C-alpha positions as protocol buffer text, in pm:
chain_id: "A"
residue {
  index: 1
  type: MET
  ca { x: 6335 y: 14662 z: 15853 }
}
residue {
  index: 2
  type: ARG
  ca { x: 6201 y: 14965 z: 15984 }
}
residue {
  index: 3
  type: LEU
  ca { x: 5994 y: 15134 z: 15700 }
}
residue {
  index: 4
  type: ASP
  ca { x: 5884 y: 15367 z: 15949 }
}
residue {
  index: 5
  type: ILE
  ca { x: 6233 y: 15538 z: 15852 }
}
residue {
  index: 6
  type: ASN
  ca { x: 6329 y: 15835 z: 15580 }
}
residue {
  index: 7
  type: TRP
  ca { x: 6571 y: 15569 z: 15436 }
}
residue {
  index: 8
  type: LYS
  ca { x: 6605 y: 15820 z: 15138 }
}
residue {
  index: 9
  type: SER
  ca { x: 6746 y: 16062 z: 15372 }
}
residue {
  index: 10
  type: ILE
  ca { x: 7030 y: 15811 z: 15482 }
}
residue {
  index: 11
  type: ASP
  ca { x: 7358 y: 15794 z: 15233 }
}
residue {
  index: 12
  type: LEU
  ca { x: 7632 y: 15524 z: 15414 }
}
residue {
  index: 13
  type: ASN
  ca { x: 7862 y: 15817 z: 15285 }
}
residue {
  index: 14
  type: LEU
  ca { x: 7731 y: 16037 z: 15582 }
}
residue {
  index: 15
  type: LEU
  ca { x: 7914 y: 15759 z: 15813 }
}
residue {
  index: 16
  type: VAL
  ca { x: 8158 y: 15771 z: 15669 }
}
residue {
  index: 17
  type: ALA
  ca { x: 8153 y: 16189 z: 15667 }
}
residue {
  index: 18
  type: PHE
  ca { x: 8128 y: 16177 z: 16010 }
}
residue {
  index: 19
  type: SER
  ca { x: 8388 y: 15943 z: 16056 }
}
residue {
  index: 20
  type: ALA
  ca { x: 8639 y: 16138 z: 15895 }
}
residue {
  index: 21
  type: LEU
  ca { x: 8543 y: 16478 z: 16086 }
}
residue {
  index: 22
  type: PHE
  ca { x: 8540 y: 16302 z: 16399 }
}
residue {
  index: 23
  type: GLU
  ca { x: 8872 y: 16162 z: 16311 }
}
residue {
  index: 24
  type: THR
  ca { x: 8980 y: 16550 z: 16206 }
}
residue {
  index: 25
  type: GLN
  ca { x: 8813 y: 16748 z: 16343 }
}
residue {
  index: 26
  type: SER
  ca { x: 8880 y: 16888 z: 16042 }
}
residue {
  index: 27
  type: VAL
  ca { x: 8566 y: 17032 z: 15738 }
}
residue {
  index: 28
  type: SER
  ca { x: 8885 y: 17067 z: 15560 }
}
residue {
  index: 29
  type: ALA
  ca { x: 9114 y: 16818 z: 15701 }
}
residue {
  index: 30
  type: ALA
  ca { x: 8770 y: 16583 z: 15615 }
}
residue {
  index: 31
  type: ALA
  ca { x: 8779 y: 16700 z: 15300 }
}
residue {
  index: 32
  type: LYS
  ca { x: 9108 y: 16629 z: 15203 }
}
residue {
  index: 33
  type: GLN
  ca { x: 9109 y: 16288 z: 15375 }
}
residue {
  index: 34
  type: LEU
  ca { x: 8816 y: 16218 z: 15160 }
}
residue {
  index: 35
  type: HIS
  ca { x: 8953 y: 16369 z: 14879 }
}
residue {
  index: 36
  type: VAL
  ca { x: 8640 y: 16609 z: 14792 }
}
residue {
  index: 37
  type: SER
  ca { x: 8610 y: 16955 z: 14829 }
}
residue {
  index: 38
  type: GLN
  ca { x: 8516 y: 17169 z: 15157 }
}
residue {
  index: 39
  type: SER
  ca { x: 8191 y: 17260 z: 15017 }
}
residue {
  index: 40
  type: ALA
  ca { x: 8124 y: 16874 z: 14979 }
}
residue {
  index: 41
  type: MET
  ca { x: 8213 y: 16840 z: 15305 }
}
residue {
  index: 42
  type: SER
  ca { x: 8037 y: 17150 z: 15446 }
}
residue {
  index: 43
  type: HIS
  ca { x: 7698 y: 17020 z: 15322 }
}
residue {
  index: 44
  type: SER
  ca { x: 7732 y: 16701 z: 15450 }
}
residue {
  index: 45
  type: LEU
  ca { x: 7773 y: 16828 z: 15792 }
}
residue {
  index: 46
  type: ALA
  ca { x: 7478 y: 17027 z: 15736 }
}
residue {
  index: 47
  type: ARG
  ca { x: 7288 y: 16725 z: 15629 }
}
residue {
  index: 48
  type: LEU
  ca { x: 7401 y: 16482 z: 15937 }
}
residue {
  index: 49
  type: ARG
  ca { x: 7271 y: 16775 z: 16163 }
}
residue {
  index: 50
  type: VAL
  ca { x: 6927 y: 16760 z: 15957 }
}
residue {
  index: 51
  type: LEU
  ca { x: 6963 y: 16379 z: 16043 }
}
residue {
  index: 52
  type: LEU
  ca { x: 7113 y: 16351 z: 16355 }
}
residue {
  index: 53
  type: ASP
  ca { x: 6876 y: 16666 z: 16494 }
}
residue {
  index: 54
  type: ASP
  ca { x: 7238 y: 16751 z: 16718 }
}
residue {
  index: 55
  type: PRO
  ca { x: 7491 y: 17002 z: 16591 }
}
residue {
  index: 56
  type: LEU
  ca { x: 7746 y: 16744 z: 16619 }
}
residue {
  index: 57
  type: PHE
  ca { x: 8030 y: 16965 z: 16564 }
}
residue {
  index: 58
  type: GLU
  ca { x: 8113 y: 17292 z: 16658 }
}
residue {
  index: 59
  type: ARG
  ca { x: 8353 y: 17552 z: 16571 }
}
residue {
  index: 60
  type: HIS
  ca { x: 8563 y: 17628 z: 16932 }
}
residue {
  index: 61
  type: GLY
  ca { x: 8862 y: 17860 z: 16766 }
}
residue {
  index: 62
  type: HIS
  ca { x: 9018 y: 17642 z: 16484 }
}
residue {
  index: 63
  type: THR
  ca { x: 8888 y: 17300 z: 16523 }
}
residue {
  index: 64
  type: MET
  ca { x: 8532 y: 17171 z: 16543 }
}
residue {
  index: 65
  type: LEU
  ca { x: 8522 y: 16966 z: 16854 }
}
residue {
  index: 66
  type: PRO
  ca { x: 8249 y: 16725 z: 16898 }
}
residue {
  index: 67
  type: THR
  ca { x: 7877 y: 16749 z: 17110 }
}
residue {
  index: 68
  type: GLU
  ca { x: 7788 y: 16458 z: 17408 }
}
residue {
  index: 69
  type: ARG
  ca { x: 7584 y: 16350 z: 17078 }
}
residue {
  index: 70
  type: ALA
  ca { x: 7879 y: 16272 z: 16827 }
}
residue {
  index: 71
  type: LEU
  ca { x: 8052 y: 16126 z: 17112 }
}
residue {
  index: 72
  type: SER
  ca { x: 7785 y: 15842 z: 17196 }
}
residue {
  index: 73
  type: LEU
  ca { x: 7768 y: 15776 z: 16806 }
}
residue {
  index: 74
  type: ALA
  ca { x: 8143 y: 15754 z: 16748 }
}
residue {
  index: 75
  type: SER
  ca { x: 8146 y: 15391 z: 16841 }
}
residue {
  index: 76
  type: THR
  ca { x: 7782 y: 15251 z: 16676 }
}
residue {
  index: 77
  type: VAL
  ca { x: 7890 y: 15474 z: 16366 }
}
residue {
  index: 78
  type: GLU
  ca { x: 8260 y: 15312 z: 16329 }
}
residue {
  index: 79
  type: SER
  ca { x: 8144 y: 14915 z: 16399 }
}
residue {
  index: 80
  type: ILE
  ca { x: 7874 y: 14994 z: 16096 }
}
residue {
  index: 81
  type: LEU
  ca { x: 8160 y: 15095 z: 15869 }
}
residue {
  index: 82
  type: ASP
  ca { x: 8380 y: 14827 z: 16013 }
}
residue {
  index: 83
  type: LYS
  ca { x: 8107 y: 14588 z: 15909 }
}
residue {
  index: 84
  type: VAL
  ca { x: 8066 y: 14730 z: 15586 }
}
residue {
  index: 85
  type: THR
  ca { x: 8437 y: 14728 z: 15501 }
}
residue {
  index: 86
  type: GLY
  ca { x: 8532 y: 14364 z: 15699 }
}
residue {
  index: 87
  type: GLU
  ca { x: 8201 y: 14119 z: 15658 }
}
residue {
  index: 88
  type: LEU
  ca { x: 8027 y: 14271 z: 15270 }
}
residue {
  index: 89
  type: LEU
  ca { x: 8334 y: 14467 z: 15094 }
}
residue {
  index: 90
  type: SER
  ca { x: 8523 y: 14102 z: 15125 }
}
residue {
  index: 91
  type: PRO
  ca { x: 8904 y: 14259 z: 15209 }
}
residue {
  index: 92
  type: LYS
  ca { x: 9231 y: 14105 z: 15105 }
}
residue {
  index: 93
  type: VAL
  ca { x: 9369 y: 13839 z: 15319 }
}
residue {
  index: 94
  type: PHE
  ca { x: 9538 y: 14062 z: 15629 }
}
residue {
  index: 95
  type: LEU
  ca { x: 9908 y: 13941 z: 15675 }
}
residue {
  index: 96
  type: PRO
  ca { x: 10148 y: 14052 z: 15880 }
}
residue {
  index: 97
  type: LYS
  ca { x: 10523 y: 14053 z: 15658 }
}
residue {
  index: 98
  type: ASP
  ca { x: 10325 y: 14256 z: 15404 }
}
residue {
  index: 99
  type: TYR
  ca { x: 10088 y: 14492 z: 15640 }
}
residue {
  index: 100
  type: LYS
  ca { x: 10289 y: 14856 z: 15623 }
}
residue {
  index: 101
  type: GLY
  ca { x: 10012 y: 15036 z: 15840 }
}
residue {
  index: 102
  type: VAL
  ca { x: 10060 y: 15140 z: 16157 }
}
residue {
  index: 103
  type: CYS
  ca { x: 9978 y: 14912 z: 16566 }
}
residue {
  index: 104
  type: ARG
  ca { x: 9854 y: 15160 z: 16834 }
}
residue {
  index: 105
  type: ILE
  ca { x: 9865 y: 14976 z: 17126 }
}
residue {
  index: 106
  type: GLY
  ca { x: 9783 y: 15163 z: 17424 }
}
residue {
  index: 107
  type: LEU
  ca { x: 9915 y: 15127 z: 17765 }
}
residue {
  index: 108
  type: THR
  ca { x: 9971 y: 15206 z: 18141 }
}
residue {
  index: 109
  type: ASP
  ca { x: 10292 y: 15376 z: 18298 }
}
residue {
  index: 110
  type: TYR
  ca { x: 10343 y: 14991 z: 18444 }
}
residue {
  index: 111
  type: ALA
  ca { x: 10298 y: 14825 z: 18116 }
}
residue {
  index: 112
  type: GLU
  ca { x: 10450 y: 15076 z: 17876 }
}
residue {
  index: 113
  type: PHE
  ca { x: 10738 y: 14991 z: 18068 }
}
residue {
  index: 114
  type: ILE
  ca { x: 10747 y: 14668 z: 18173 }
}
residue {
  index: 115
  type: PHE
  ca { x: 10616 y: 14550 z: 17780 }
}
residue {
  index: 116
  type: SER
  ca { x: 10701 y: 14779 z: 17517 }
}
residue {
  index: 117
  type: PRO
  ca { x: 11057 y: 14684 z: 17426 }
}
residue {
  index: 118
  type: LEU
  ca { x: 10941 y: 14345 z: 17396 }
}
residue {
  index: 119
  type: LEU
  ca { x: 10547 y: 14376 z: 17191 }
}
residue {
  index: 120
  type: PHE
  ca { x: 10910 y: 14601 z: 16999 }
}
residue {
  index: 121
  type: ASP
  ca { x: 11056 y: 14338 z: 16878 }
}
residue {
  index: 122
  type: ASP
  ca { x: 10763 y: 14019 z: 16835 }
}
residue {
  index: 123
  type: ILE
  ca { x: 10592 y: 14239 z: 16549 }
}
residue {
  index: 124
  type: SER
  ca { x: 10912 y: 14428 z: 16405 }
}
residue {
  index: 125
  type: GLN
  ca { x: 11000 y: 14039 z: 16309 }
}
residue {
  index: 126
  type: GLN
  ca { x: 10680 y: 13952 z: 16211 }
}
residue {
  index: 127
  type: ALA
  ca { x: 10560 y: 14295 z: 16047 }
}
residue {
  index: 128
  type: PRO
  ca { x: 10892 y: 14437 z: 15912 }
}
residue {
  index: 129
  type: HIS
  ca { x: 10713 y: 14704 z: 15720 }
}
residue {
  index: 130
  type: CYS
  ca { x: 10470 y: 14879 z: 15986 }
}
residue {
  index: 131
  type: GLN
  ca { x: 10504 y: 15122 z: 16221 }
}
residue {
  index: 132
  type: ILE
  ca { x: 10432 y: 15120 z: 16613 }
}
residue {
  index: 133
  type: SER
  ca { x: 10244 y: 15375 z: 16801 }
}
residue {
  index: 134
  type: PHE
  ca { x: 10271 y: 15336 z: 17193 }
}
residue {
  index: 135
  type: VAL
  ca { x: 10006 y: 15545 z: 17298 }
}
residue {
  index: 136
  type: ASN
  ca { x: 10038 y: 15564 z: 17710 }
}
residue {
  index: 137
  type: VAL
  ca { x: 9658 y: 15542 z: 17862 }
}
residue {
  index: 138
  type: ASN
  ca { x: 9548 y: 15487 z: 18195 }
}
residue {
  index: 139
  type: ARG
  ca { x: 9180 y: 15417 z: 18365 }
}
residue {
  index: 140
  type: SER
  ca { x: 9058 y: 15777 z: 18364 }
}
residue {
  index: 141
  type: ASN
  ca { x: 9111 y: 15829 z: 17931 }
}
residue {
  index: 142
  type: TYR
  ca { x: 9143 y: 15524 z: 17792 }
}
residue {
  index: 143
  type: VAL
  ca { x: 8763 y: 15503 z: 17638 }
}
residue {
  index: 144
  type: ARG
  ca { x: 8878 y: 15882 z: 17493 }
}
residue {
  index: 145
  type: LEU
  ca { x: 9211 y: 15760 z: 17359 }
}
residue {
  index: 146
  type: VAL
  ca { x: 9098 y: 15403 z: 17188 }
}
residue {
  index: 147
  type: GLU
  ca { x: 8828 y: 15654 z: 17025 }
}
residue {
  index: 148
  type: GLU
  ca { x: 9117 y: 15941 z: 16922 }
}
residue {
  index: 149
  type: GLN
  ca { x: 9428 y: 15730 z: 16804 }
}
residue {
  index: 150
  type: LYS
  ca { x: 9158 y: 15462 z: 16685 }
}
residue {
  index: 151
  type: LEU
  ca { x: 9432 y: 15236 z: 16873 }
}
residue {
  index: 152
  type: ASP
  ca { x: 9398 y: 14800 z: 16830 }
}
residue {
  index: 153
  type: VAL
  ca { x: 9481 y: 14715 z: 17157 }
}
residue {
  index: 154
  type: VAL
  ca { x: 9520 y: 14799 z: 17499 }
}
residue {
  index: 155
  type: ILE
  ca { x: 9758 y: 14693 z: 17825 }
}
residue {
  index: 156
  type: GLY
  ca { x: 9721 y: 14735 z: 18184 }
}
residue {
  index: 157
  type: SER
  ca { x: 9459 y: 14686 z: 18467 }
}
residue {
  index: 158
  type: PHE
  ca { x: 9135 y: 14835 z: 18340 }
}
residue {
  index: 159
  type: PRO
  ca { x: 8808 y: 14697 z: 18558 }
}
residue {
  index: 160
  type: ASP
  ca { x: 8398 y: 14806 z: 18516 }
}
residue {
  index: 161
  type: LEU
  ca { x: 8440 y: 14771 z: 18122 }
}
residue {
  index: 162
  type: ASP
  ca { x: 8134 y: 14822 z: 17881 }
}
residue {
  index: 163
  type: ALA
  ca { x: 7985 y: 14688 z: 17585 }
}
residue {
  index: 164
  type: ARG
  ca { x: 8213 y: 14862 z: 17382 }
}
residue {
  index: 165
  type: PHE
  ca { x: 8543 y: 14686 z: 17491 }
}
residue {
  index: 166
  type: GLN
  ca { x: 8615 y: 14320 z: 17485 }
}
residue {
  index: 167
  type: SER
  ca { x: 8900 y: 14162 z: 17739 }
}
residue {
  index: 168
  type: GLU
  ca { x: 9118 y: 13882 z: 17852 }
}
residue {
  index: 169
  type: HIS
  ca { x: 9307 y: 13782 z: 18139 }
}
residue {
  index: 170
  type: LEU
  ca { x: 9653 y: 13768 z: 18109 }
}
residue {
  index: 171
  type: TYR
  ca { x: 9815 y: 13764 z: 18460 }
}
residue {
  index: 172
  type: ASP
  ca { x: 9781 y: 13904 z: 18818 }
}
residue {
  index: 173
  type: GLU
  ca { x: 10065 y: 14098 z: 19023 }
}
residue {
  index: 174
  type: GLU
  ca { x: 10157 y: 14114 z: 19324 }
}
residue {
  index: 175
  type: HIS
  ca { x: 10377 y: 14427 z: 19532 }
}
residue {
  index: 176
  type: VAL
  ca { x: 10685 y: 14432 z: 19716 }
}
residue {
  index: 177
  type: CYS
  ca { x: 10893 y: 14687 z: 19907 }
}
residue {
  index: 178
  type: LEU
  ca { x: 11141 y: 14822 z: 19665 }
}
residue {
  index: 179
  type: PHE
  ca { x: 11466 y: 15123 z: 19805 }
}
residue {
  index: 180
  type: ASP
  ca { x: 11843 y: 15107 z: 19835 }
}
residue {
  index: 181
  type: SER
  ca { x: 12048 y: 14834 z: 19980 }
}
residue {
  index: 182
  type: ASN
  ca { x: 12315 y: 15113 z: 20037 }
}
residue {
  index: 183
  type: VAL
  ca { x: 12095 y: 15313 z: 20248 }
}
residue {
  index: 184
  type: PHE
  ca { x: 11920 y: 15042 z: 20422 }
}
residue {
  index: 185
  type: GLY
  ca { x: 12155 y: 14721 z: 20400 }
}
residue {
  index: 186
  type: LYS
  ca { x: 12049 y: 14368 z: 20279 }
}
residue {
  index: 187
  type: VAL
  ca { x: 11784 y: 14318 z: 20410 }
}
residue {
  index: 188
  type: LYS
  ca { x: 11575 y: 14036 z: 20345 }
}
residue {
  index: 189
  type: GLN
  ca { x: 11240 y: 14138 z: 20513 }
}
residue {
  index: 190
  type: LEU
  ca { x: 11058 y: 14412 z: 20668 }
}
residue {
  index: 191
  type: SER
  ca { x: 10911 y: 14419 z: 20955 }
}
residue {
  index: 192
  type: LEU
  ca { x: 10600 y: 14627 z: 21055 }
}
residue {
  index: 193
  type: GLU
  ca { x: 10730 y: 14825 z: 21316 }
}
residue {
  index: 194
  type: GLN
  ca { x: 11058 y: 14912 z: 21022 }
}
residue {
  index: 195
  type: TYR
  ca { x: 10859 y: 14945 z: 20791 }
}
residue {
  index: 196
  type: LEU
  ca { x: 10601 y: 15205 z: 20959 }
}
residue {
  index: 197
  type: SER
  ca { x: 10898 y: 15385 z: 21024 }
}
residue {
  index: 198
  type: ILE
  ca { x: 11044 y: 15470 z: 20645 }
}
residue {
  index: 199
  type: ASP
  ca { x: 10932 y: 15741 z: 20471 }
}
residue {
  index: 200
  type: HIS
  ca { x: 10665 y: 15656 z: 20158 }
}
residue {
  index: 201
  type: ALA
  ca { x: 10731 y: 15730 z: 19834 }
}
residue {
  index: 202
  type: LEU
  ca { x: 10440 y: 15648 z: 19569 }
}
residue {
  index: 203
  type: VAL
  ca { x: 10374 y: 15556 z: 19162 }
}
residue {
  index: 204
  type: SER
  ca { x: 10108 y: 15725 z: 19176 }
}
residue {
  index: 205
  type: PRO
  ca { x: 9955 y: 15912 z: 18800 }
}
residue {
  index: 206
  type: GLY
  ca { x: 9748 y: 16115 z: 18927 }
}
residue {
  index: 207
  type: GLY
  ca { x: 9925 y: 16238 z: 19188 }
}
residue {
  index: 208
  type: GLU
  ca { x: 9730 y: 16068 z: 19489 }
}
residue {
  index: 209
  type: LEU
  ca { x: 9909 y: 16036 z: 19835 }
}
residue {
  index: 210
  type: VAL
  ca { x: 9655 y: 15833 z: 19970 }
}
residue {
  index: 211
  type: THR
  ca { x: 9621 y: 15427 z: 19834 }
}
residue {
  index: 212
  type: GLY
  ca { x: 9402 y: 15121 z: 19975 }
}
residue {
  index: 213
  type: ILE
  ca { x: 9765 y: 15047 z: 20160 }
}
residue {
  index: 214
  type: ASP
  ca { x: 9607 y: 15362 z: 20392 }
}
residue {
  index: 215
  type: LYS
  ca { x: 9298 y: 15243 z: 20404 }
}
residue {
  index: 216
  type: HIS
  ca { x: 9386 y: 14887 z: 20521 }
}
residue {
  index: 217
  type: LEU
  ca { x: 9680 y: 15005 z: 20768 }
}
residue {
  index: 218
  type: GLU
  ca { x: 9378 y: 15289 z: 20899 }
}
residue {
  index: 219
  type: GLN
  ca { x: 9206 y: 14945 z: 20977 }
}
residue {
  index: 220
  type: MET
  ca { x: 9476 y: 14808 z: 21165 }
}
residue {
  index: 221
  type: ASP
  ca { x: 9481 y: 15181 z: 21395 }
}
residue {
  index: 222
  type: GLU
  ca { x: 9770 y: 15241 z: 21223 }
}
residue {
  index: 223
  type: SER
  ca { x: 9920 y: 15481 z: 20984 }
}
residue {
  index: 224
  type: ARG
  ca { x: 10269 y: 15540 z: 20745 }
}
residue {
  index: 225
  type: GLN
  ca { x: 10419 y: 15857 z: 20647 }
}
residue {
  index: 226
  type: VAL
  ca { x: 10417 y: 15922 z: 20226 }
}
residue {
  index: 227
  type: ARG
  ca { x: 10684 y: 16207 z: 20196 }
}
residue {
  index: 228
  type: VAL
  ca { x: 10628 y: 16178 z: 19798 }
}
residue {
  index: 229
  type: ALA
  ca { x: 10468 y: 16093 z: 19515 }
}
residue {
  index: 230
  type: ALA
  ca { x: 10593 y: 16064 z: 19144 }
}
residue {
  index: 231
  type: GLY
  ca { x: 10346 y: 15970 z: 18787 }
}
residue {
  index: 232
  type: ASN
  ca { x: 10586 y: 15688 z: 18640 }
}
residue {
  index: 233
  type: PHE
  ca { x: 10823 y: 15419 z: 18787 }
}
residue {
  index: 234
  type: LEU
  ca { x: 11116 y: 15631 z: 18645 }
}
residue {
  index: 235
  type: THR
  ca { x: 11110 y: 15904 z: 18879 }
}
residue {
  index: 236
  type: ILE
  ca { x: 11069 y: 15673 z: 19135 }
}
residue {
  index: 237
  type: ARG
  ca { x: 11370 y: 15474 z: 19152 }
}
residue {
  index: 238
  type: GLN
  ca { x: 11551 y: 15784 z: 19085 }
}
residue {
  index: 239
  type: LEU
  ca { x: 11436 y: 15892 z: 19433 }
}
residue {
  index: 240
  type: LEU
  ca { x: 11496 y: 15573 z: 19623 }
}
residue {
  index: 241
  type: CYS
  ca { x: 11870 y: 15603 z: 19519 }
}
residue {
  index: 242
  type: GLN
  ca { x: 12016 y: 15672 z: 19892 }
}
residue {
  index: 243
  type: ARG
  ca { x: 11731 y: 15805 z: 20025 }
}
residue {
  index: 244
  type: LYS
  ca { x: 11558 y: 15654 z: 20319 }
}
residue {
  index: 245
  type: LEU
  ca { x: 11290 y: 15583 z: 20105 }
}
residue {
  index: 246
  type: LEU
  ca { x: 11073 y: 15248 z: 20015 }
}
residue {
  index: 247
  type: ALA
  ca { x: 10814 y: 15211 z: 19777 }
}
residue {
  index: 248
  type: ILE
  ca { x: 10626 y: 14937 z: 19722 }
}
residue {
  index: 249
  type: VAL
  ca { x: 10562 y: 14881 z: 19362 }
}
residue {
  index: 250
  type: PRO
  ca { x: 10491 y: 14560 z: 19138 }
}
residue {
  index: 251
  type: LYS
  ca { x: 10754 y: 14318 z: 19142 }
}
residue {
  index: 252
  type: ARG
  ca { x: 10775 y: 14294 z: 18762 }
}
residue {
  index: 253
  type: MET
  ca { x: 10896 y: 14619 z: 18734 }
}
residue {
  index: 254
  type: ALA
  ca { x: 11142 y: 14515 z: 19063 }
}
residue {
  index: 255
  type: GLN
  ca { x: 11240 y: 14304 z: 18852 }
}
residue {
  index: 256
  type: ILE
  ca { x: 11321 y: 14497 z: 18592 }
}
residue {
  index: 257
  type: GLU
  ca { x: 11732 y: 14477 z: 18534 }
}
residue {
  index: 258
  type: GLY
  ca { x: 11985 y: 14676 z: 18356 }
}
residue {
  index: 259
  type: PHE
  ca { x: 12001 y: 14985 z: 18606 }
}
residue {
  index: 260
  type: ASP
  ca { x: 12305 y: 15135 z: 18776 }
}
residue {
  index: 261
  type: ASP
  ca { x: 12172 y: 15113 z: 19132 }
}
residue {
  index: 262
  type: GLN
  ca { x: 12181 y: 14906 z: 19446 }
}
residue {
  index: 263
  type: LEU
  ca { x: 11760 y: 14899 z: 19490 }
}
residue {
  index: 264
  type: VAL
  ca { x: 11677 y: 14520 z: 19676 }
}
residue {
  index: 265
  type: MET
  ca { x: 11343 y: 14436 z: 19625 }
}
residue {
  index: 266
  type: ALA
  ca { x: 11163 y: 14258 z: 19960 }
}
residue {
  index: 267
  type: LYS
  ca { x: 10852 y: 14097 z: 20141 }
}
residue {
  index: 268
  type: SER
  ca { x: 10579 y: 14354 z: 20219 }
}
residue {
  index: 269
  type: PRO
  ca { x: 10438 y: 14314 z: 20608 }
}
residue {
  index: 270
  type: ILE
  ca { x: 10126 y: 14369 z: 20560 }
}
residue {
  index: 271
  type: ASP
  ca { x: 9914 y: 14209 z: 20285 }
}
residue {
  index: 272
  type: VAL
  ca { x: 9883 y: 14434 z: 19967 }
}
residue {
  index: 273
  type: ASN
  ca { x: 9595 y: 14366 z: 19690 }
}
residue {
  index: 274
  type: ASP
  ca { x: 9768 y: 14229 z: 19333 }
}
residue {
  index: 275
  type: PHE
  ca { x: 9613 y: 14353 z: 19076 }
}
residue {
  index: 276
  type: ALA
  ca { x: 9491 y: 14207 z: 18735 }
}
residue {
  index: 277
  type: ILE
  ca { x: 9658 y: 14278 z: 18432 }
}
residue {
  index: 278
  type: SER
  ca { x: 9478 y: 14290 z: 18114 }
}
residue {
  index: 279
  type: LEU
  ca { x: 9397 y: 14252 z: 17691 }
}
residue {
  index: 280
  type: ILE
  ca { x: 9099 y: 14505 z: 17623 }
}
residue {
  index: 281
  type: TRP
  ca { x: 9015 y: 14595 z: 17309 }
}
residue {
  index: 282
  type: PRO
  ca { x: 8760 y: 14782 z: 17121 }
}
residue {
  index: 283
  type: SER
  ca { x: 8428 y: 14524 z: 17043 }
}
residue {
  index: 284
  type: ARG
  ca { x: 8394 y: 14660 z: 16729 }
}
residue {
  index: 285
  type: GLN
  ca { x: 8727 y: 14472 z: 16614 }
}
residue {
  index: 286
  type: HIS
  ca { x: 8724 y: 14178 z: 16751 }
}
residue {
  index: 287
  type: THR
  ca { x: 8658 y: 13980 z: 16368 }
}
residue {
  index: 288
  type: ARG
  ca { x: 8886 y: 14216 z: 16237 }
}
residue {
  index: 289
  type: ASP
  ca { x: 9266 y: 13995 z: 16106 }
}
residue {
  index: 290
  type: LYS
  ca { x: 9517 y: 14201 z: 16226 }
}
residue {
  index: 291
  type: ASN
  ca { x: 9364 y: 14283 z: 16570 }
}
residue {
  index: 292
  type: ILE
  ca { x: 9296 y: 13895 z: 16598 }
}
residue {
  index: 293
  type: TRP
  ca { x: 9702 y: 13858 z: 16465 }
}
residue {
  index: 294
  type: LEU
  ca { x: 9747 y: 14101 z: 16725 }
}
residue {
  index: 295
  type: ARG
  ca { x: 9593 y: 14062 z: 17035 }
}
residue {
  index: 296
  type: GLU
  ca { x: 9762 y: 13640 z: 16980 }
}
residue {
  index: 297
  type: LEU
  ca { x: 10094 y: 13814 z: 17010 }
}
residue {
  index: 298
  type: VAL
  ca { x: 10008 y: 13983 z: 17286 }
}
residue {
  index: 299
  type: LYS
  ca { x: 9908 y: 13754 z: 17470 }
}
residue {
  index: 300
  type: GLU
  ca { x: 10202 y: 13492 z: 17393 }
}
residue {
  index: 301
  type: GLU
  ca { x: 10431 y: 13705 z: 17446 }
}
residue {
  index: 302
  type: ILE
  ca { x: 10257 y: 13829 z: 17737 }
}
residue {
  index: 303
  type: LYS
  ca { x: 10106 y: 13609 z: 17966 }
}
């Protein structure tokens, strides 16, 4: 233990106050959450500011937004509190059948479309009293949403994870061409010439009109005509119906049944890189019983 620190100024309750302020972004709401007066919460914030030498939370309208320093500390504070509650205070054994809280699962558009019904059924069967929140995430916002929404796990394709997360590979997804058989006929295989002559639709959450496929074609001295991009698969599926358009989509999405259309899939005439689907979770929750149970449930359903 470092003896050069003034430990008398450090109070575990200050970390609890920090966590509540970070979650609610409101002094009054944080006070209500912790069952203390608003003045007591304001006093805790003042002590935190002195202790950490930073404003931590600054008022913008009716919201107390975290500073860069607060954002960088949030995961550390949560980790400390989780260790105290999970390892020091001997929590009750987690029993899914008795759990009455919330399972919060982040999914990319792709993963939400495919897996949310299956996960809902499995969780409901094992934990019939819990609520389930599916939160749409992507590569640019998942870190922030894990903190803001208190997500238990996240499913999708997320390269370059940092130390705040742990992960497990679920499977590799391949791509296929999807198009309307009423427009193109019963085509089982598209030639490269056909592929390049047809207008393309892209599933593009960020609205980009260029993907790795276009870069690959450029290396072949070829190009395709991208006509439209949309943020989710259902929109693209609607666009393909009765139009001379094709889309490169994940095979599992193309295979989903229950649509009243004549869309069919065919192998792509060019190589399209597979992408890995992973299950990720906050490192601080790695040993928590609820998180372990939820991870095992996801892996059993998806792998």
